[in-house]
Structures are given as structure tokens and as C-alpha cells.
């Protein structure tokens, strides 16, 4: 059984890799497939080309675990369009979909949320208080009553973000330990995320 991990992955980092590993282990999935966004509907600052993000994802998790499905669909890359295609390819079975706590509770503001409710089983990565309690139990009940299918996994994840890596690179700081060695070398070799730093000296 497969699970899908959508995102811009700008760039992919060890936090993403660790979430996929733990989801696979805890939920018993055979494979977690990363789906880099091709053309997100909302403008994202400092987002590099799909080809770079796709290549870095392959370097981090293996070519067999990355999908370019969104390049084959009509832009912009609304999630519901990708889900409809995956649902069709999966013999009309619900798609397992990794989502963070914050985004889960914004679902009804997404494009065509009824399609997402019908065709997705959400794997929710919760945010916790310092005492270990999961946030938003009442909100989870709300979504259950609305007919959403979801499972909340007890995962502690690495405190790493793509924006952190972009900021570090733009300031000529070392990103060792934030992403894989292969991705770090790819960023260095292709001079990605350096434009901000270069502009400071123009």
C-alpha cells in the first residue's frame, strides 16, 4: 500500500525524509511517494524551478519514490486535480495523503474540498504542546463529524524547514545536517538559493 507526500520541497530536507520513514513504519505502508508541486496556485518567494526540486527529491529518497505526475496535469497544481488522477490510477480507492496539523485544519479553504474529503485518507502529523498533548482534539472531532477520513500518527519530527535552508544558503552558512549530502552538493554545484546573497554585493 502506498502513501503520498505532497509539497514544494524547496528544497527537500531531512525532516521530510524522517517523516516519510516514520509514517511508513508506523502505518505499515510499503512506500511513501513524494509529489513535488509543479506550479502551485499561490506565489511562493524564492521557489526554484520544478526540475531542480524534482532532482533533489530523487537524490534524497530515490527515483522510485518521487512522482512527476503534476507536470502532466493542467496548471495551476491544485491538489484536488492530482488526487483525482491518482484516485483513477488506484482503481477508485482512497489515496493515503500525509499532511501536517496546520494544513489539515485549513482543508475547507482548499480548492474543491469535497473532492478531497471523498477521495483521501489523511495521515495527519500532529503538533504537540511541550507536555506532549496533541493540539486540537475538538477540531479533530469536527472533521470526523464532517466525514473526513484520517489517522493521527504520534511522530516527533526534526525541527527543520526549507525556508531555514534557503536562508542559510543565502547567507553562506553551512547546511550540513539539514538535508542529505547529495542534496547539499546539488545546491552548491547549481548555485541554488544564492541570489539574495549575491544581490547584497551588487
PDB file of C-alpha atoms in Angstrom:
ATOM      1  CA  UNK A   1       0.000   0.000   0.000  1.00  0.00           C
ATOM      2  CA  UNK A   2       1.285   3.459  -0.949  1.00  0.00           C
ATOM      3  CA  UNK A   3       1.138   6.823   0.750  1.00  0.00           C
ATOM      4  CA  UNK A   4       1.745  10.195  -0.904  1.00  0.00           C
ATOM      5  CA  UNK A   5       3.654  13.180   0.437  1.00  0.00           C
ATOM      6  CA  UNK A   6       2.844  16.444  -1.387  1.00  0.00           C
ATOM      7  CA  UNK A   7       4.869  19.635  -1.048  1.00  0.00           C
ATOM      8  CA  UNK A   8       7.037  22.177  -2.817  1.00  0.00           C
ATOM      9  CA  UNK A   9      10.187  20.550  -1.370  1.00  0.00           C
ATOM     10  CA  UNK A  10      12.080  23.789  -1.895  1.00  0.00           C
ATOM     11  CA  UNK A  11      14.387  22.076  -1.036  1.00  0.00           C
ATOM     12  CA  UNK A  12      13.654  18.641   0.400  1.00  0.00           C
ATOM     13  CA  UNK A  13      15.289  18.201   3.813  1.00  0.00           C
ATOM     14  CA  UNK A  14      15.942  15.580   6.485  1.00  0.00           C
ATOM     15  CA  UNK A  15      12.704  16.476   8.262  1.00  0.00           C
ATOM     16  CA  UNK A  16      10.738  15.392   5.174  1.00  0.00           C
ATOM     17  CA  UNK A  17      12.778  12.203   4.881  1.00  0.00           C
ATOM     18  CA  UNK A  18      12.277  11.350   8.555  1.00  0.00           C
ATOM     19  CA  UNK A  19       8.511  11.938   8.404  1.00  0.00           C
ATOM     20  CA  UNK A  20       8.250   9.587   5.418  1.00  0.00           C
ATOM     21  CA  UNK A  21      10.287   6.924   7.212  1.00  0.00           C
ATOM     22  CA  UNK A  22       8.219   7.097  10.380  1.00  0.00           C
ATOM     23  CA  UNK A  23       4.891   7.148   8.516  1.00  0.00           C
ATOM     24  CA  UNK A  24       5.964   4.072   6.599  1.00  0.00           C
ATOM     25  CA  UNK A  25       6.941   2.274   9.783  1.00  0.00           C
ATOM     26  CA  UNK A  26       4.011   3.284  11.998  1.00  0.00           C
ATOM     27  CA  UNK A  27       1.226   2.947   9.428  1.00  0.00           C
ATOM     28  CA  UNK A  28       2.674  -0.066   7.625  1.00  0.00           C
ATOM     29  CA  UNK A  29       2.911   1.461   4.152  1.00  0.00           C
ATOM     30  CA  UNK A  30       5.114  -0.265   1.606  1.00  0.00           C
ATOM     31  CA  UNK A  31       6.125   3.025   0.017  1.00  0.00           C
ATOM     32  CA  UNK A  32       5.893   6.777   0.540  1.00  0.00           C
ATOM     33  CA  UNK A  33       5.916   8.678  -2.742  1.00  0.00           C
ATOM     34  CA  UNK A  34       6.968  12.327  -2.794  1.00  0.00           C
ATOM     35  CA  UNK A  35       4.978  14.579  -5.135  1.00  0.00           C
ATOM     36  CA  UNK A  36       6.737  17.921  -5.733  1.00  0.00           C
ATOM     37  CA  UNK A  37       4.335  20.689  -6.737  1.00  0.00           C
ATOM     38  CA  UNK A  38       4.757  21.664 -10.364  1.00  0.00           C
ATOM     39  CA  UNK A  39       3.062  25.061 -10.443  1.00  0.00           C
ATOM     40  CA  UNK A  40       1.473  25.966  -7.084  1.00  0.00           C
ATOM     41  CA  UNK A  41      -1.608  28.225  -7.295  1.00  0.00           C
ATOM     42  CA  UNK A  42      -0.098  30.697  -4.849  1.00  0.00           C
ATOM     43  CA  UNK A  43       3.145  32.550  -5.458  1.00  0.00           C
ATOM     44  CA  UNK A  44       5.986  31.327  -3.251  1.00  0.00           C
ATOM     45  CA  UNK A  45       9.025  33.524  -2.672  1.00  0.00           C
ATOM     46  CA  UNK A  46      12.412  32.060  -3.611  1.00  0.00           C
ATOM     47  CA  UNK A  47      10.887  28.949  -5.202  1.00  0.00           C
ATOM     48  CA  UNK A  48      13.249  27.448  -7.752  1.00  0.00           C
ATOM     49  CA  UNK A  49      12.227  25.509 -10.863  1.00  0.00           C
ATOM     50  CA  UNK A  50      10.391  22.211 -10.692  1.00  0.00           C
ATOM     51  CA  UNK A  51      13.283  20.445 -12.423  1.00  0.00           C
ATOM     52  CA  UNK A  52      15.698  21.351  -9.619  1.00  0.00           C
ATOM     53  CA  UNK A  53      13.244  20.434  -6.863  1.00  0.00           C
ATOM     54  CA  UNK A  54      12.415  17.157  -8.599  1.00  0.00           C
ATOM     55  CA  UNK A  55      16.086  16.225  -8.992  1.00  0.00           C
ATOM     56  CA  UNK A  56      16.839  16.978  -5.350  1.00  0.00           C
ATOM     57  CA  UNK A  57      13.902  14.854  -4.206  1.00  0.00           C
ATOM     58  CA  UNK A  58      15.208  11.939  -6.274  1.00  0.00           C
ATOM     59  CA  UNK A  59      18.662  12.360  -4.746  1.00  0.00           C
ATOM     60  CA  UNK A  60      17.219  12.372  -1.228  1.00  0.00           C
ATOM     61  CA  UNK A  61      14.780   9.448  -1.381  1.00  0.00           C
ATOM     62  CA  UNK A  62      15.427   7.601  -4.660  1.00  0.00           C
ATOM     63  CA  UNK A  63      13.913   7.982  -8.105  1.00  0.00           C
ATOM     64  CA  UNK A  64      11.358   5.247  -7.430  1.00  0.00           C
ATOM     65  CA  UNK A  65       9.907   7.282  -4.560  1.00  0.00           C
ATOM     66  CA  UNK A  66       9.282  10.543  -6.437  1.00  0.00           C
ATOM     67  CA  UNK A  67       6.458  11.341  -8.864  1.00  0.00           C
ATOM     68  CA  UNK A  68       6.294  13.984 -11.602  1.00  0.00           C
ATOM     69  CA  UNK A  69       2.538  13.489 -12.028  1.00  0.00           C
ATOM     70  CA  UNK A  70       1.783  17.204 -11.664  1.00  0.00           C
ATOM     71  CA  UNK A  71       3.779  18.010 -14.818  1.00  0.00           C
ATOM     72  CA  UNK A  72       1.176  16.007 -16.745  1.00  0.00           C
ATOM     73  CA  UNK A  73      -1.847  17.896 -15.398  1.00  0.00           C
ATOM     74  CA  UNK A  74      -3.361  21.261 -16.199  1.00  0.00           C
ATOM     75  CA  UNK A  75      -1.763  24.060 -14.142  1.00  0.00           C
ATOM     76  CA  UNK A  76      -2.026  25.516 -11.617  1.00  0.00           C
ATOM     77  CA  UNK A  77      -1.258  22.475  -9.471  1.00  0.00           C
ATOM     78  CA  UNK A  78      -4.391  22.250  -7.360  1.00  0.00           C
ATOM     79  CA  UNK A  79      -4.204  19.247  -5.056  1.00  0.00           C
ATOM     80  CA  UNK A  80      -7.665  18.017  -5.987  1.00  0.00           C
ATOM     81  CA  UNK A  81      -6.639  17.594  -9.645  1.00  0.00           C
ATOM     82  CA  UNK A  82      -3.671  15.443  -8.705  1.00  0.00           C
ATOM     83  CA  UNK A  83      -5.788  13.438  -6.281  1.00  0.00           C
ATOM     84  CA  UNK A  84      -8.429  12.789  -8.944  1.00  0.00           C
ATOM     85  CA  UNK A  85      -5.745  11.376 -11.245  1.00  0.00           C
ATOM     86  CA  UNK A  86      -4.171   9.236  -8.513  1.00  0.00           C
ATOM     87  CA  UNK A  87      -7.620   8.025  -7.443  1.00  0.00           C
ATOM     88  CA  UNK A  88      -8.319   6.936 -11.019  1.00  0.00           C
ATOM     89  CA  UNK A  89      -4.949   5.156 -11.224  1.00  0.00           C
ATOM     90  CA  UNK A  90      -5.653   3.460  -7.883  1.00  0.00           C
ATOM     91  CA  UNK A  91      -8.858   1.774  -9.042  1.00  0.00           C
ATOM     92  CA  UNK A  92     -11.001   4.385  -7.290  1.00  0.00           C
ATOM     93  CA  UNK A  93      -9.540   3.576  -3.881  1.00  0.00           C
ATOM     94  CA  UNK A  94      -8.864   6.361  -1.377  1.00  0.00           C
ATOM     95  CA  UNK A  95      -5.427   7.937  -1.561  1.00  0.00           C
ATOM     96  CA  UNK A  96      -3.286   7.975   1.590  1.00  0.00           C
ATOM     97  CA  UNK A  97      -2.023  11.529   1.970  1.00  0.00           C
ATOM     98  CA  UNK A  98       0.466  12.895   4.509  1.00  0.00           C
ATOM     99  CA  UNK A  99      -0.480  16.284   5.869  1.00  0.00           C
ATOM    100  CA  UNK A 100       0.717  18.480   8.727  1.00  0.00           C
ATOM    101  CA  UNK A 101      -1.586  19.561  11.538  1.00  0.00           C
ATOM    102  CA  UNK A 102      -1.738  23.199  10.418  1.00  0.00           C
ATOM    103  CA  UNK A 103      -2.663  22.395   6.835  1.00  0.00           C
ATOM    104  CA  UNK A 104      -5.184  19.750   7.873  1.00  0.00           C
ATOM    105  CA  UNK A 105      -7.260  22.334   9.692  1.00  0.00           C
ATOM    106  CA  UNK A 106      -7.239  24.596   6.629  1.00  0.00           C
ATOM    107  CA  UNK A 107      -8.662  21.906   4.343  1.00  0.00           C
ATOM    108  CA  UNK A 108     -12.030  23.520   3.853  1.00  0.00           C
ATOM    109  CA  UNK A 109     -10.334  26.611   2.423  1.00  0.00           C
ATOM    110  CA  UNK A 110      -8.625  24.473  -0.257  1.00  0.00           C
ATOM    111  CA  UNK A 111      -9.962  24.236  -3.785  1.00  0.00           C
ATOM    112  CA  UNK A 112     -12.756  21.633  -4.109  1.00  0.00           C
ATOM    113  CA  UNK A 113     -12.562  20.313  -0.514  1.00  0.00           C
ATOM    114  CA  UNK A 114     -15.446  17.909  -1.097  1.00  0.00           C
ATOM    115  CA  UNK A 115     -13.291  16.009  -3.602  1.00  0.00           C
ATOM    116  CA  UNK A 116     -10.510  15.780  -1.026  1.00  0.00           C
ATOM    117  CA  UNK A 117     -12.965  14.535   1.608  1.00  0.00           C
ATOM    118  CA  UNK A 118     -14.288  11.871  -0.733  1.00  0.00           C
ATOM    119  CA  UNK A 119     -11.004  10.580  -2.145  1.00  0.00           C
ATOM    120  CA  UNK A 120      -8.341  10.957   0.571  1.00  0.00           C
ATOM    121  CA  UNK A 121      -7.413   9.163   3.754  1.00  0.00           C
ATOM    122  CA  UNK A 122      -5.330  11.786   5.571  1.00  0.00           C
ATOM    123  CA  UNK A 123      -2.270  10.800   7.578  1.00  0.00           C
ATOM    124  CA  UNK A 124      -2.027  13.720   9.999  1.00  0.00           C
ATOM    125  CA  UNK A 125       1.279  14.707  11.599  1.00  0.00           C
ATOM    126  CA  UNK A 126       0.173  16.489  14.793  1.00  0.00           C
ATOM    127  CA  UNK A 127       1.669  19.423  16.576  1.00  0.00           C
ATOM    128  CA  UNK A 128       2.191  18.885  20.274  1.00  0.00           C
ATOM    129  CA  UNK A 129       2.371  21.027  23.381  1.00  0.00           C
ATOM    130  CA  UNK A 130       5.567  20.786  25.400  1.00  0.00           C
ATOM    131  CA  UNK A 131       3.807  18.419  27.804  1.00  0.00           C
ATOM    132  CA  UNK A 132       3.242  16.001  24.916  1.00  0.00           C
ATOM    133  CA  UNK A 133      -0.506  16.531  24.474  1.00  0.00           C
ATOM    134  CA  UNK A 134      -1.777  16.761  20.913  1.00  0.00           C
ATOM    135  CA  UNK A 135      -3.321  20.085  19.942  1.00  0.00           C
ATOM    136  CA  UNK A 136      -6.853  20.453  18.688  1.00  0.00           C
ATOM    137  CA  UNK A 137      -8.831  17.415  19.854  1.00  0.00           C
ATOM    138  CA  UNK A 138     -12.111  19.301  19.380  1.00  0.00           C
ATOM    139  CA  UNK A 139     -11.094  20.264  15.845  1.00  0.00           C
ATOM    140  CA  UNK A 140     -10.285  16.642  15.051  1.00  0.00           C
ATOM    141  CA  UNK A 141     -13.813  15.679  16.163  1.00  0.00           C
ATOM    142  CA  UNK A 142     -15.219  18.382  13.906  1.00  0.00           C
ATOM    143  CA  UNK A 143     -13.505  16.909  10.842  1.00  0.00           C
ATOM    144  CA  UNK A 144     -14.540  13.392  11.797  1.00  0.00           C
ATOM    145  CA  UNK A 145     -18.167  14.544  12.017  1.00  0.00           C
ATOM    146  CA  UNK A 146     -17.823  16.220   8.608  1.00  0.00           C
ATOM    147  CA  UNK A 147     -16.936  12.848   7.085  1.00  0.00           C
ATOM    148  CA  UNK A 148     -13.192  13.227   6.621  1.00  0.00           C
ATOM    149  CA  UNK A 149     -11.162  10.032   6.833  1.00  0.00           C
ATOM    150  CA  UNK A 150      -7.932  10.487   8.777  1.00  0.00           C
ATOM    151  CA  UNK A 151      -5.432   8.887  11.096  1.00  0.00           C
ATOM    152  CA  UNK A 152      -3.279  10.867  13.525  1.00  0.00           C
ATOM    153  CA  UNK A 153       0.224   9.473  13.980  1.00  0.00           C
ATOM    154  CA  UNK A 154       2.339  10.017  17.071  1.00  0.00           C
ATOM    155  CA  UNK A 155       5.502  11.361  15.440  1.00  0.00           C
ATOM    156  CA  UNK A 156       8.247  13.591  16.781  1.00  0.00           C
ATOM    157  CA  UNK A 157       9.887  15.216  13.783  1.00  0.00           C
ATOM    158  CA  UNK A 158      13.064  17.164  13.195  1.00  0.00           C
ATOM    159  CA  UNK A 159      12.792  20.927  13.610  1.00  0.00           C
ATOM    160  CA  UNK A 160      13.988  21.751  10.094  1.00  0.00           C
ATOM    161  CA  UNK A 161      12.320  23.840   7.405  1.00  0.00           C
ATOM    162  CA  UNK A 162      13.043  24.539   3.763  1.00  0.00           C
ATOM    163  CA  UNK A 163      12.990  28.262   4.486  1.00  0.00           C
ATOM    164  CA  UNK A 164      15.739  27.711   7.065  1.00  0.00           C
ATOM    165  CA  UNK A 165      17.922  26.053   4.437  1.00  0.00           C
ATOM    166  CA  UNK A 166      17.266  28.806   1.899  1.00  0.00           C
ATOM    167  CA  UNK A 167      18.179  31.428   4.480  1.00  0.00           C
ATOM    168  CA  UNK A 168      21.358  29.608   5.457  1.00  0.00           C
ATOM    169  CA  UNK A 169      22.476  29.239   1.846  1.00  0.00           C
ATOM    170  CA  UNK A 170      21.719  32.873   1.032  1.00  0.00           C
ATOM    171  CA  UNK A 171      23.941  33.855   3.967  1.00  0.00           C
ATOM    172  CA  UNK A 172      26.748  31.435   3.037  1.00  0.00           C
ATOM    173  CA  UNK A 173      26.094  29.275   6.105  1.00  0.00           C
ATOM    174  CA  UNK A 174      26.712  25.539   6.319  1.00  0.00           C
ATOM    175  CA  UNK A 175      23.623  23.320   5.808  1.00  0.00           C
ATOM    176  CA  UNK A 176      25.276  20.059   6.814  1.00  0.00           C
ATOM    177  CA  UNK A 177      22.802  18.081   8.909  1.00  0.00           C
ATOM    178  CA  UNK A 178      19.755  19.826   7.448  1.00  0.00           C
ATOM    179  CA  UNK A 179      19.476  17.840   4.229  1.00  0.00           C
ATOM    180  CA  UNK A 180      21.280  14.892   2.676  1.00  0.00           C
ATOM    181  CA  UNK A 181      24.860  15.184   1.443  1.00  0.00           C
ATOM    182  CA  UNK A 182      23.693  14.649  -2.143  1.00  0.00           C
ATOM    183  CA  UNK A 183      21.161  17.473  -1.944  1.00  0.00           C
ATOM    184  CA  UNK A 184      23.658  19.782  -0.266  1.00  0.00           C
ATOM    185  CA  UNK A 185      26.161  19.132  -3.057  1.00  0.00           C
ATOM    186  CA  UNK A 186      23.475  19.649  -5.706  1.00  0.00           C
ATOM    187  CA  UNK A 187      22.573  23.025  -4.180  1.00  0.00           C
ATOM    188  CA  UNK A 188      26.235  24.023  -4.101  1.00  0.00           C
ATOM    189  CA  UNK A 189      27.022  22.806  -7.619  1.00  0.00           C
ATOM    190  CA  UNK A 190      24.000  24.551  -9.131  1.00  0.00           C
ATOM    191  CA  UNK A 191      24.342  27.689  -7.006  1.00  0.00           C
ATOM    192  CA  UNK A 192      20.746  27.490  -5.852  1.00  0.00           C
ATOM    193  CA  UNK A 193      19.256  29.952  -3.347  1.00  0.00           C
ATOM    194  CA  UNK A 194      22.278  32.260  -3.645  1.00  0.00           C
ATOM    195  CA  UNK A 195      20.652  35.208  -5.425  1.00  0.00           C
ATOM    196  CA  UNK A 196      19.791  37.059  -2.226  1.00  0.00           C
ATOM    197  CA  UNK A 197      23.360  36.860  -1.021  1.00  0.00           C
ATOM    198  CA  UNK A 198      24.709  37.902  -4.411  1.00  0.00           C
ATOM    199  CA  UNK A 199      22.417  40.947  -4.548  1.00  0.00           C
ATOM    200  CA  UNK A 200      23.901  42.253  -1.309  1.00  0.00           C
ATOM    201  CA  UNK A 201      27.227  42.760  -3.043  1.00  0.00           C
ATOM    202  CA  UNK A 202      25.965  44.309  -6.288  1.00  0.00           C
TER     203      UNK A 202
END
